[in-house]
Amino acid sequence: MIEGLAALYIFMLAGFTGYEIISKVPVILHTPLMSGSNFVHGIVLVGAMIALGIAENPTQQAIGFVAVLLAAGNAVGGYVVTERMLEMFKSSNKKDAGEKK
Amino acid sequence: MSILIQASYFLAAVLFILGLKQMSSPVTARRGIQWAGAGMVLATLVTFLAPELSDNPQAVTNYVLIIIAIAIGGGYAWVTGKKVAMTDMPQMIAMYNGMGGGAAATIAAVELLKAQGEVASGAPGDDRLNALGLEALNTHPETIAQAMGTDVAILAIIGAIIGTIAFSGSIIAWAKLDGRLNSNKLLPQQQQVNLVLAVILVLVAISVFSTDALTPIVVFFLLALVLGVFITVPVGGADMPVIISLFNALTGLAVGFEGYVLGNAAMIIAGTVVGSAGSLLTHLMAKAMNRSVANVFFSGFGTTTTTTAEAGEAGGSMKEIQAQDVGIMMAYASQVVVIPGYGMAVAQAQHKVWELTQLLTEKGVKVKFAIHPVAGRMPGHMNVLLAEAGVPYDLIYDMEDINADFANTTVTLVIGANDVVNPAAKNDPNSPLFGMPILNAELSDNVIVIKRGRGTGFSGVENPLFLLDNTRMLFGDGQKAVAELIQAVKEL
């Protein structure tokens, strides 16, 4: 378990990290990055699995089931669309470099 | 086992941060998402080993349920994510983001219900201890806050509010972008209603904190769901990118808070990183439109425009032009600037536009692309589409780099863009767009606007650019119109 004050430090440092990461991003990558960060909060899947895992009665299991369902959608969907977007960047980069040569 | 799990979560968090970092450069971006993906797979797999799961008497049922839920949710997202057209990306991001928010909220729901169950199953012996004046010995929790711990309960409840609002709000944003919901009006005095609702929600949230009953928890979630809908419905279509980005940040934050509730550092770190990165992105987007985030939410953008639209109609009339004439105009131009907007995305015209560009370049015409920071429905949306069509980066210019160049431009071709070239943003203080930096298309010798019809576009604001003397309208579907232009240029 993470104790109160240590968690506060984690919140603070992670907050600055997120700010730093995005402050240097060119506008063209904003949509992929938004999509990418959307994928990263798909980590909620881990929490959802635990929530369903500790459920003790049918009500909790039903809600936990919904949690895992939604979280899996977030993680998988976020990954697939981000990957598809960035795939295009890669190919156009190659072509671009080729033309410049 | 616990060490393995903790180490894996740690590694996952590192991979997320490095992945996001790499996503901030076009060269490494693809590797970035793959790293983050590896982190996700690792974190998910080790969670199956968590002792909380295997110690539960319901363990077998729950494991099966987890696997089924991942298969259904993941399968649905895999199929839709693979299938969705690039142009519909923004609403799919909204949808997946909403699912994440919903997941964070449901985690909180399970935790709150567990705590409530613990409180409600109070052993009768407790009251007798109280009666004897031995309250200190009475360790049975009487409220949810006592059962969960004060800090945990507070963050669980805040995370639940944020996650639920992000969930229902994102669904509305998805419906709006997908064209399933067009109304901006739900109730009269919507903002006041929302304010009252928000206050009630906070009061109910406080009562959840100190309750031992089930009803407040249910009411609490229902209120948060309704509030998410009420907040999002009045937001105008042009502001949707800001809203989606904001909900993305909110979901991150909710995930971070629920991570604290579950004592899961990977969730705290990943959630908070997304929360702050998303907030900054939201701010940058709102700034590009010269509006504050609060303004986006509380101004009721679409509803205030009717009066200015009427005032703008007196200024002149739209002048139509045929594709052949435009073709000649462009083929003999020295410089052509293309301003793409959401209309190009809808018409899937980006490939045709690139074809036209190559044709014109062969004829010695300099072609540039001008991208407004909020063109399309998201920053960078146009860049993604142009990249898909194969347009090289060095032809694409940001607003700051191209605005001075419009005076040297023979033809500016506006494809499906509207608000980002609306001069009212510069010179009409009554316009709802006033103050937003725009692309100075009107400074070029000729402006050709490809547009489906005479209506006011997505935001509902009249555009005086269309009425100017050097502007000609080429009515028609973007892809068809550009195909006609290609034909016209080829025939020369």
Coordinates of C-alpha atoms in Angstrom, one line a residue:
Chain A
M1 CA 0.0 0.0 0.0
I2 CA 1.1 3.5 -0.7
E3 CA 0.8 5.8 2.3
G4 CA -0.7 9.3 2.2
L5 CA 2.3 11.5 1.9
A6 CA 4.3 9.2 -0.4
A7 CA 1.2 9.2 -2.7
L8 CA 1.2 13.0 -2.6
Y9 CA 4.8 13.0 -3.8
I10 CA 3.9 10.6 -6.6
F11 CA 1.0 12.7 -7.7
M12 CA 3.2 15.8 -7.8
L13 CA 6.1 14.2 -9.7
A14 CA 3.8 12.4 -12.1
G15 CA 2.0 15.7 -12.7
F16 CA 5.2 17.5 -13.6
T17 CA 6.2 14.6 -15.8
G18 CA 3.1 14.8 -17.8
Y19 CA 3.4 18.5 -18.2
E20 CA 7.0 18.2 -19.4
I21 CA 6.3 15.4 -21.9
I22 CA 3.6 17.3 -23.7
S23 CA 5.1 20.8 -23.6
K24 CA 7.6 19.9 -26.3
V25 CA 5.2 18.2 -28.7
P26 CA 4.7 19.6 -32.2
V27 CA 1.1 20.4 -33.1
I28 CA 1.0 17.7 -35.7
L29 CA 1.3 15.0 -33.0
H30 CA -1.4 16.4 -30.7
T31 CA -4.1 14.1 -31.9
P32 CA -1.9 10.9 -31.8
L33 CA -0.6 12.0 -28.4
M34 CA -4.1 12.6 -27.1
S35 CA -5.0 9.2 -28.4
G36 CA -1.8 7.7 -26.9
S37 CA -2.5 9.3 -23.5
N38 CA -6.0 8.0 -23.8
F39 CA -4.5 4.5 -24.2
V40 CA -2.2 5.0 -21.2
H41 CA -5.0 5.7 -18.8
G42 CA -6.3 2.3 -20.0
I43 CA -4.1 1.1 -17.1
V44 CA -7.5 1.4 -15.3
L45 CA -7.9 -2.2 -16.6
V46 CA -5.5 -3.3 -13.8
G47 CA -7.7 -1.6 -11.2
A48 CA -10.9 -3.0 -12.8
M49 CA -9.5 -6.5 -12.7
I50 CA -8.7 -6.0 -9.0
A51 CA -12.2 -4.5 -8.4
L52 CA -13.8 -7.5 -10.0
G53 CA -11.3 -9.9 -8.3
I54 CA -12.2 -8.7 -4.8
A55 CA -16.0 -8.7 -5.5
E56 CA -17.8 -10.9 -3.1
N57 CA -21.5 -10.9 -4.1
P58 CA -23.3 -10.8 -7.4
T59 CA -24.0 -7.0 -7.3
Q60 CA -20.3 -6.3 -6.9
Q61 CA -19.4 -8.9 -9.5
A62 CA -21.8 -7.3 -12.0
I63 CA -20.4 -3.8 -11.5
G64 CA -16.9 -5.2 -11.5
F65 CA -17.6 -7.0 -14.8
V66 CA -18.8 -3.7 -16.3
A67 CA -15.6 -2.1 -15.0
V68 CA -13.3 -4.7 -16.7
L69 CA -15.4 -4.6 -19.9
L70 CA -15.1 -0.8 -20.2
A71 CA -11.4 -0.7 -19.2
A72 CA -10.5 -3.4 -21.7
G73 CA -12.3 -1.3 -24.3
N74 CA -10.3 1.8 -23.3
A75 CA -7.0 0.0 -23.4
V76 CA -7.4 -2.0 -26.6
G77 CA -9.3 0.7 -28.5
G78 CA -6.8 3.3 -27.4
Y79 CA -3.9 1.2 -28.6
V80 CA -5.4 0.2 -32.0
V81 CA -6.4 3.8 -33.0
T82 CA -3.1 5.3 -31.9
E83 CA -1.1 2.6 -33.6
R84 CA -3.1 3.2 -36.8
M85 CA -2.5 6.9 -36.7
L86 CA 1.2 6.6 -36.0
E87 CA 1.6 4.0 -38.7
M88 CA 0.8 6.7 -41.3
F89 CA 3.4 9.0 -39.8
K90 CA 6.0 6.3 -40.2
S91 CA 5.3 5.6 -43.9
S92 CA 5.1 9.3 -44.8
N93 CA 8.3 9.9 -43.0
K94 CA 10.1 7.3 -45.0
K95 CA 8.7 8.7 -48.3
D96 CA 9.6 12.2 -47.1
A97 CA 13.2 11.2 -46.4
G98 CA 13.4 9.5 -49.7
E99 CA 12.2 12.5 -51.6
K100 CA 14.7 14.8 -49.8
K101 CA 17.6 12.6 -50.8
Chain B
M1 CA 4.9 -13.0 -5.8
S2 CA 4.2 -9.6 -4.5
I3 CA 7.7 -8.4 -5.4
L4 CA 7.2 -9.7 -9.0
I5 CA 3.9 -7.8 -9.2
Q6 CA 5.3 -4.6 -7.8
A7 CA 8.3 -4.7 -10.0
S8 CA 6.2 -5.3 -13.1
Y9 CA 3.9 -2.3 -12.2
F10 CA 7.1 -0.2 -11.8
L11 CA 8.4 -1.3 -15.1
A12 CA 5.0 -0.7 -16.7
A13 CA 5.0 2.9 -15.3
V14 CA 8.5 3.5 -16.7
L15 CA 7.4 2.1 -20.1
F16 CA 4.3 4.4 -20.1
I17 CA 6.4 7.5 -19.5
L18 CA 9.1 6.6 -21.9
G19 CA 6.4 5.7 -24.5
L20 CA 4.6 9.0 -24.1
K21 CA 8.0 10.7 -24.3
Q22 CA 8.8 9.0 -27.6
M23 CA 5.3 9.8 -28.9
S24 CA 6.3 13.4 -28.8
S25 CA 8.5 13.1 -31.9
P26 CA 7.3 11.9 -35.3
V27 CA 10.4 9.7 -35.7
T28 CA 10.0 7.7 -32.6
A29 CA 6.3 8.0 -32.1
R30 CA 5.4 4.5 -33.3
R31 CA 8.0 2.8 -31.1
G32 CA 6.5 4.9 -28.2
I33 CA 3.0 3.4 -28.5
Q34 CA 4.6 0.0 -28.7
W35 CA 6.5 0.5 -25.6
A36 CA 3.5 1.7 -23.8
G37 CA 1.6 -1.3 -25.2
A38 CA 4.2 -3.7 -23.8
G39 CA 3.8 -2.0 -20.4
M40 CA 0.1 -2.5 -20.5
V41 CA 0.3 -6.2 -21.4
L42 CA 2.8 -6.7 -18.6
A43 CA 0.7 -4.9 -16.0
T44 CA -2.4 -6.8 -17.1
L45 CA -0.8 -10.2 -17.0
V46 CA 0.8 -9.9 -13.6
T47 CA -2.5 -8.6 -12.2
F48 CA -3.9 -12.2 -12.7
L49 CA -1.4 -13.3 -10.0
A50 CA -2.4 -10.7 -7.5
P51 CA -3.1 -12.2 -4.1
E52 CA -6.3 -10.1 -3.7
L53 CA -7.8 -12.1 -6.5
S54 CA -6.7 -15.6 -5.6
D55 CA -7.6 -15.2 -1.9
N56 CA -11.2 -14.4 -2.6
P57 CA -13.6 -17.3 -2.0
Q58 CA -15.2 -16.3 -5.3
A59 CA -11.8 -16.5 -7.1
V60 CA -12.7 -19.0 -9.8
T61 CA -15.9 -17.2 -10.8
N62 CA -14.1 -13.9 -10.8
Y63 CA -11.2 -15.1 -12.9
V64 CA -13.7 -16.4 -15.5
L65 CA -15.7 -13.2 -15.4
I66 CA -12.5 -11.1 -15.8
I67 CA -11.4 -13.1 -18.9
I68 CA -14.9 -12.9 -20.4
A69 CA -15.1 -9.2 -19.8
I70 CA -11.7 -8.6 -21.3
A71 CA -12.6 -10.7 -24.3
I72 CA -15.9 -8.8 -24.9
G73 CA -14.6 -5.3 -24.2
G74 CA -11.3 -5.7 -25.9
G75 CA -12.8 -7.6 -28.8
Y76 CA -15.4 -4.8 -29.4
A77 CA -12.7 -2.1 -29.2
W78 CA -10.3 -4.1 -31.5
V79 CA -12.9 -4.5 -34.2
T80 CA -14.2 -0.9 -34.0
G81 CA -10.7 0.5 -33.7
K82 CA -9.5 -1.4 -36.8
K83 CA -12.6 -0.6 -38.8
V84 CA -13.1 3.1 -38.0
A85 CA -12.2 5.6 -40.8
M86 CA -9.4 8.0 -40.1
T87 CA -11.9 10.8 -40.3
D88 CA -14.0 9.4 -37.5
M89 CA -11.0 9.0 -35.2
P90 CA -12.0 11.9 -32.9
Q91 CA -15.3 10.4 -31.9
M92 CA -13.7 6.9 -31.4
I93 CA -11.1 8.5 -29.1
A94 CA -14.0 10.1 -27.2
M95 CA -15.7 6.7 -27.0
Y96 CA -12.7 4.8 -25.7
N97 CA -12.0 7.6 -23.3
G98 CA -15.5 7.5 -22.0
M99 CA -15.1 3.8 -21.4
G100 CA -12.0 4.5 -19.3
G101 CA -13.9 7.1 -17.3
G102 CA -16.7 4.6 -16.8
A103 CA -14.2 2.0 -15.6
A104 CA -12.7 4.3 -13.1
A105 CA -16.2 5.2 -11.8
T106 CA -17.3 1.5 -11.6
I107 CA -14.1 0.7 -9.6
A108 CA -15.1 3.4 -7.2
A109 CA -18.7 1.9 -7.1
V110 CA -17.3 -1.5 -6.2
E111 CA -15.2 -0.1 -3.4
L112 CA -18.0 2.1 -2.1
L113 CA -20.4 -0.8 -2.1
K114 CA -17.9 -3.0 -0.3
A115 CA -17.4 -0.4 2.3
Q116 CA -21.1 0.1 2.6
G117 CA -21.6 -3.6 3.0
E118 CA -19.1 -3.7 5.7
V119 CA -20.8 -0.9 7.6
A120 CA -24.3 -2.3 7.1
S121 CA -23.3 -5.7 8.4
G122 CA -22.5 -4.1 11.7
A123 CA -22.3 -6.6 14.6
P124 CA -24.9 -5.9 17.2
G125 CA -22.3 -5.9 19.9
D126 CA -21.1 -2.5 18.9
D127 CA -24.0 -0.6 20.4
R128 CA -23.6 -2.3 23.7
L129 CA -20.0 -1.2 23.9
N130 CA -21.2 2.3 23.2
A131 CA -23.8 2.1 25.9
L132 CA -21.1 1.0 28.4
G133 CA -19.0 4.1 27.5
L134 CA -16.4 2.0 25.8
E135 CA -16.6 3.7 22.4
A136 CA -12.8 3.4 22.1
L137 CA -13.2 -0.4 21.9
N138 CA -15.8 -0.1 19.2
T139 CA -13.8 -0.6 16.1
H140 CA -16.6 -1.4 13.8
P141 CA -17.0 1.3 11.1
E142 CA -20.2 3.2 11.2
T143 CA -19.7 5.2 8.0
I144 CA -18.1 4.6 4.6
A145 CA -15.3 7.0 5.5
Q146 CA -14.4 5.0 8.6
A147 CA -14.6 1.7 6.6
M148 CA -12.3 2.9 3.8
G149 CA -10.2 5.4 5.7
T150 CA -10.9 9.2 5.3
D151 CA -8.3 9.9 2.6
V152 CA -9.2 6.8 0.6
A153 CA -12.9 7.6 0.8
I154 CA -12.4 11.2 -0.3
L155 CA -10.4 10.2 -3.4
A156 CA -12.7 7.3 -4.2
I157 CA -15.7 9.7 -4.2
I158 CA -13.9 12.5 -6.2
G159 CA -12.6 9.9 -8.7
A160 CA -16.1 8.5 -9.0
I161 CA -17.5 12.0 -9.8
I162 CA -14.8 12.8 -12.3
G163 CA -14.9 9.4 -13.9
T164 CA -18.7 9.3 -14.2
I165 CA -18.9 12.8 -15.7
A166 CA -16.1 11.9 -18.2
F167 CA -18.1 8.7 -19.0
S168 CA -21.5 10.3 -19.8
G169 CA -19.9 13.4 -21.2
S170 CA -17.7 11.5 -23.6
I171 CA -20.7 9.4 -24.8
I172 CA -22.5 12.7 -25.6
A173 CA -19.4 14.0 -27.4
W174 CA -19.2 10.8 -29.4
A175 CA -22.9 11.1 -30.3
K176 CA -22.4 14.7 -31.4
L177 CA -19.3 14.1 -33.5
D178 CA -20.9 11.0 -35.0
G179 CA -23.9 13.1 -36.1
R180 CA -26.3 11.2 -33.9
L181 CA -27.1 14.2 -31.7
N182 CA -27.4 17.6 -33.2
S183 CA -29.2 19.5 -30.5
N184 CA -27.3 22.0 -28.4
K185 CA -30.3 22.8 -26.2
L186 CA -31.7 20.5 -23.5
L187 CA -33.3 22.8 -21.0
P188 CA -33.9 26.5 -20.6
Q189 CA -31.3 28.1 -18.3
Q190 CA -29.1 25.1 -18.7
Q191 CA -26.1 26.7 -17.0
Q192 CA -28.1 27.6 -13.9
V193 CA -29.5 24.1 -13.8
N194 CA -26.1 22.6 -14.1
L195 CA -24.8 24.8 -11.3
V196 CA -27.6 23.7 -9.0
L197 CA -27.1 20.1 -10.0
A198 CA -23.4 20.4 -9.3
V199 CA -24.1 21.8 -5.8
I200 CA -26.6 19.0 -5.1
L201 CA -24.0 16.5 -6.4
V202 CA -21.4 17.8 -4.0
L203 CA -23.9 17.6 -1.1
V204 CA -24.9 14.1 -1.9
A205 CA -21.2 13.2 -2.3
I206 CA -20.6 14.5 1.3
S207 CA -23.5 12.4 2.5
V208 CA -22.0 9.3 0.8
F209 CA -18.9 10.0 2.8
S210 CA -20.7 9.7 6.1
T211 CA -23.5 7.3 5.2
D212 CA -24.1 3.7 6.0
A213 CA -27.0 3.3 3.5
L214 CA -27.1 2.3 -0.1
T215 CA -29.4 4.9 -1.5
P216 CA -27.1 7.9 -1.4
I217 CA -24.5 6.0 -3.4
V218 CA -27.0 5.2 -6.1
V219 CA -28.3 8.7 -6.2
F220 CA -24.8 10.0 -6.3
F221 CA -23.8 8.1 -9.4
L222 CA -27.1 8.9 -11.2
L223 CA -26.6 12.6 -10.5
A224 CA -23.0 12.5 -11.8
L225 CA -24.2 10.7 -15.0
V226 CA -26.9 13.4 -15.6
L227 CA -24.4 16.2 -14.9
G228 CA -22.0 14.8 -17.5
V229 CA -24.7 14.9 -20.1
F230 CA -26.0 18.3 -19.1
I231 CA -22.4 19.8 -19.3
T232 CA -21.7 18.4 -22.7
V233 CA -25.0 18.9 -24.6
P234 CA -24.8 22.7 -24.8
V235 CA -21.2 22.7 -26.0
G236 CA -21.0 23.7 -29.7
G237 CA -19.5 21.3 -32.2
A238 CA -16.5 23.4 -32.9
D239 CA -15.5 23.2 -29.3
M240 CA -15.6 19.4 -29.2
P241 CA -11.9 18.9 -29.4
V242 CA -11.4 20.9 -26.2
I243 CA -14.1 18.9 -24.5
I244 CA -12.7 15.5 -25.6
S245 CA -9.2 16.6 -24.5
L246 CA -10.6 17.7 -21.1
F247 CA -12.5 14.5 -20.6
N248 CA -9.3 12.6 -21.5
A249 CA -7.5 14.6 -18.8
L250 CA -10.3 14.0 -16.3
T251 CA -10.3 10.3 -16.9
G252 CA -6.6 10.2 -16.3
L253 CA -7.1 12.0 -13.0
A254 CA -10.0 9.7 -12.0
V255 CA -7.7 6.7 -12.8
G256 CA -5.0 8.2 -10.7
F257 CA -7.4 8.7 -7.7
E258 CA -8.8 5.2 -8.0
G259 CA -5.2 4.0 -8.1
Y260 CA -4.7 5.5 -4.7
V261 CA -7.9 3.8 -3.5
L262 CA -6.5 0.4 -4.7
G263 CA -3.0 1.2 -3.6
N264 CA -1.7 0.7 -7.1
A265 CA 1.2 2.9 -8.0
A266 CA 1.1 2.1 -11.7
M267 CA -2.4 3.5 -11.9
I268 CA -1.5 6.6 -9.9
I269 CA 1.5 7.4 -12.1
A270 CA -0.1 6.7 -15.4
G271 CA -3.4 8.4 -14.5
T272 CA -1.7 11.5 -13.1
V273 CA 0.7 11.8 -16.1
V274 CA -2.3 11.7 -18.4
G275 CA -4.2 14.1 -16.2
S276 CA -1.6 16.8 -16.3
A277 CA -0.6 16.2 -19.9
G278 CA -4.2 16.3 -20.9
S279 CA -4.9 19.4 -19.0
L280 CA -2.0 21.2 -20.7
L281 CA -3.2 19.9 -24.1
T282 CA -6.7 21.2 -23.3
H283 CA -5.3 24.6 -22.4
L284 CA -3.2 24.7 -25.6
M285 CA -6.2 23.9 -27.7
A286 CA -8.5 26.4 -26.0
K287 CA -5.7 29.0 -26.3
A288 CA -5.5 28.4 -30.1
M289 CA -9.1 29.3 -30.3
N290 CA -8.6 32.3 -28.0
R291 CA -11.1 31.0 -25.5
S292 CA -10.7 29.9 -22.0
V293 CA -11.7 26.4 -21.0
A294 CA -14.4 27.9 -18.7
N295 CA -15.6 29.9 -21.7
V296 CA -16.0 26.7 -23.8
F297 CA -18.2 25.2 -21.1
F298 CA -20.3 28.1 -20.0
S299 CA -20.8 30.3 -23.0
G300 CA -23.2 28.1 -24.8
F301 CA -21.4 28.7 -28.1
G302 CA -24.0 27.6 -30.6
T303 CA -26.9 29.4 -29.0
T304 CA -25.6 33.0 -29.2
T305 CA -24.8 33.0 -32.8
T306 CA -28.2 33.6 -34.4
T307 CA -28.2 37.4 -34.0
T308 CA -24.7 37.9 -35.6
A309 CA -25.6 35.5 -38.4
E310 CA -28.5 37.8 -39.3
A311 CA -26.3 40.9 -39.2
G312 CA -23.8 39.3 -41.4
E313 CA -26.2 38.4 -44.2
A314 CA -26.6 42.0 -45.4
G315 CA -22.9 42.3 -46.5
G316 CA -23.2 40.8 -50.0
S317 CA -23.8 37.6 -51.8
M318 CA -21.8 34.4 -52.6
K319 CA -20.4 34.2 -56.1
E320 CA -20.3 30.8 -57.7
I321 CA -17.5 29.5 -60.0
Q322 CA -17.1 26.5 -62.1
A323 CA -14.3 23.9 -61.7
Q324 CA -12.8 24.6 -65.2
D325 CA -12.2 28.3 -64.3
V326 CA -10.6 27.4 -61.0
G327 CA -8.4 24.8 -62.8
I328 CA -7.1 27.5 -65.1
M329 CA -6.6 30.0 -62.3
M330 CA -4.5 27.5 -60.3
A331 CA -2.5 26.1 -63.2
Y332 CA -1.2 29.6 -64.0
A333 CA -0.8 30.7 -60.4
S334 CA 2.6 31.3 -58.9
Q335 CA 1.5 30.0 -55.5
V336 CA -1.5 28.1 -54.2
V337 CA -2.2 27.6 -50.6
V338 CA -4.6 24.8 -49.5
I339 CA -6.5 25.3 -46.3
P340 CA -8.1 22.0 -45.3
G341 CA -10.8 21.7 -42.8
Y342 CA -13.2 19.1 -41.4
G343 CA -15.1 19.1 -44.7
M344 CA -12.1 17.6 -46.4
A345 CA -12.0 14.9 -43.8
V346 CA -15.7 14.1 -44.2
A347 CA -15.4 14.0 -48.0
Q348 CA -12.3 11.8 -47.8
A349 CA -10.7 14.3 -50.2
Q350 CA -7.2 14.2 -48.9
H351 CA -5.9 11.7 -51.5
K352 CA -7.4 13.8 -54.3
V353 CA -6.0 17.0 -52.9
W354 CA -2.5 15.4 -52.9
E355 CA -3.0 14.3 -56.5
L356 CA -4.0 17.8 -57.4
T357 CA -0.9 19.2 -55.6
Q358 CA 1.4 16.9 -57.5
L359 CA -0.2 18.0 -60.8
L360 CA 0.2 21.6 -60.0
T361 CA 3.8 21.1 -58.7
E362 CA 4.6 19.5 -62.1
K363 CA 3.3 22.7 -63.8
G364 CA 5.7 24.8 -61.7
V365 CA 3.1 26.1 -59.2
K366 CA 4.2 26.3 -55.6
V367 CA 1.7 24.6 -53.4
K368 CA 1.6 24.9 -49.7
F369 CA -0.8 23.6 -47.0
A370 CA -1.9 25.9 -44.2
I371 CA -3.0 24.2 -41.1
H372 CA -4.9 26.1 -38.4
P373 CA -4.1 24.8 -34.9
V374 CA -7.8 23.7 -34.5
A375 CA -8.6 22.7 -38.0
G376 CA -10.7 19.6 -38.1
R377 CA -12.0 18.4 -34.8
M378 CA -8.7 18.0 -33.1
P379 CA -5.3 19.6 -33.2
G380 CA -3.2 17.7 -35.7
H381 CA -6.2 16.0 -37.2
M382 CA -5.5 17.5 -40.6
N383 CA -1.9 16.6 -40.4
V384 CA -2.8 13.0 -39.7
L385 CA -5.1 13.0 -42.8
L386 CA -2.5 14.6 -45.0
A387 CA 0.1 12.2 -43.8
E388 CA -2.2 9.4 -44.7
A389 CA -2.5 10.7 -48.2
G390 CA 1.3 11.0 -48.4
V391 CA 1.8 14.8 -48.3
P392 CA 5.4 15.4 -47.1
Y393 CA 5.9 17.5 -44.0
D394 CA 7.8 20.3 -45.7
L395 CA 4.7 21.4 -47.6
I396 CA 2.7 21.8 -44.4
Y397 CA 2.8 25.1 -42.6
D398 CA 1.5 26.2 -39.3
M399 CA -0.6 29.3 -39.0
E400 CA 2.3 31.5 -37.7
D401 CA 4.5 30.5 -40.6
I402 CA 2.0 31.0 -43.4
N403 CA 0.0 34.0 -42.5
A404 CA 2.5 36.5 -43.8
D405 CA 2.6 34.5 -47.0
F406 CA -1.0 34.9 -48.1
A407 CA -0.3 38.3 -49.6
N408 CA 2.0 36.6 -52.1
T409 CA -0.5 33.9 -52.9
T410 CA -2.5 33.8 -56.2
V411 CA -5.1 31.2 -55.2
T412 CA -6.1 30.1 -51.7
L413 CA -8.1 26.9 -51.9
V414 CA -10.3 26.4 -48.8
I415 CA -11.6 22.9 -48.6
G416 CA -14.2 22.3 -46.0
A417 CA -12.8 24.8 -43.6
N418 CA -14.9 27.6 -42.3
D419 CA -14.3 29.1 -38.9
V420 CA -10.6 29.1 -39.1
V421 CA -10.7 31.5 -42.1
N422 CA -13.5 33.7 -40.8
P423 CA -12.4 37.3 -40.9
A424 CA -15.1 38.2 -38.4
A425 CA -12.8 36.8 -35.8
K426 CA -10.5 39.8 -36.5
N427 CA -12.9 42.6 -37.1
D428 CA -16.3 41.9 -35.7
P429 CA -16.4 42.2 -31.9
N430 CA -20.0 40.8 -31.9
S431 CA -18.9 37.6 -33.5
P432 CA -18.7 34.6 -31.2
L433 CA -15.4 33.8 -32.8
F434 CA -14.0 37.3 -32.1
G435 CA -10.4 37.2 -31.0
M436 CA -9.6 33.7 -32.4
P437 CA -6.4 33.8 -34.5
I438 CA -7.3 32.8 -38.1
L439 CA -5.6 32.1 -41.3
N440 CA -5.6 35.3 -43.4
A441 CA -7.0 33.7 -46.5
E442 CA -8.7 36.9 -47.5
L443 CA -5.3 38.6 -48.2
S444 CA -4.6 36.4 -51.1
D445 CA -5.5 37.5 -54.7
N446 CA -8.2 34.9 -55.1
V447 CA -10.0 32.7 -52.6
I448 CA -11.8 29.6 -53.8
V449 CA -14.1 28.0 -51.2
I450 CA -15.1 24.4 -51.8
K451 CA -18.3 23.8 -49.8
R452 CA -21.2 21.5 -49.9
G453 CA -23.9 24.2 -49.6
R454 CA -24.6 27.7 -48.5
G455 CA -25.2 26.8 -44.9
T456 CA -23.2 28.1 -41.9
G457 CA -20.9 25.2 -41.0
F458 CA -20.5 23.2 -37.9
S459 CA -20.3 26.1 -35.5
G460 CA -23.3 27.9 -37.0
V461 CA -21.4 31.2 -37.5
E462 CA -21.8 33.1 -40.7
N463 CA -18.6 33.7 -42.6
P464 CA -18.1 37.1 -44.3
L465 CA -15.1 35.7 -46.2
F466 CA -17.6 33.9 -48.5
L467 CA -19.1 37.3 -49.5
L468 CA -15.9 39.1 -50.4
D469 CA -15.2 40.3 -53.9
N470 CA -12.1 38.1 -54.3
T471 CA -13.9 35.0 -53.1
R472 CA -15.6 32.5 -55.4
M473 CA -17.6 29.5 -54.2
L474 CA -17.2 26.1 -55.7
F475 CA -20.3 24.2 -54.4
G476 CA -20.1 20.4 -54.2
D477 CA -18.8 17.5 -52.3
G478 CA -15.1 18.0 -51.5
Q479 CA -13.8 14.8 -53.2
K480 CA -15.9 15.4 -56.3
A481 CA -15.0 19.0 -56.5
V482 CA -11.3 18.3 -56.3
A483 CA -11.6 15.5 -58.8
E484 CA -13.2 18.0 -61.2
L485 CA -10.3 20.4 -60.5
I486 CA -7.8 17.6 -61.3
Q487 CA -9.6 17.0 -64.6
A488 CA -9.6 20.7 -65.4
V489 CA -5.9 21.0 -64.7
K490 CA -5.1 17.9 -66.7
E491 CA -7.0 19.2 -69.7
L492 CA -4.9 22.3 -70.0

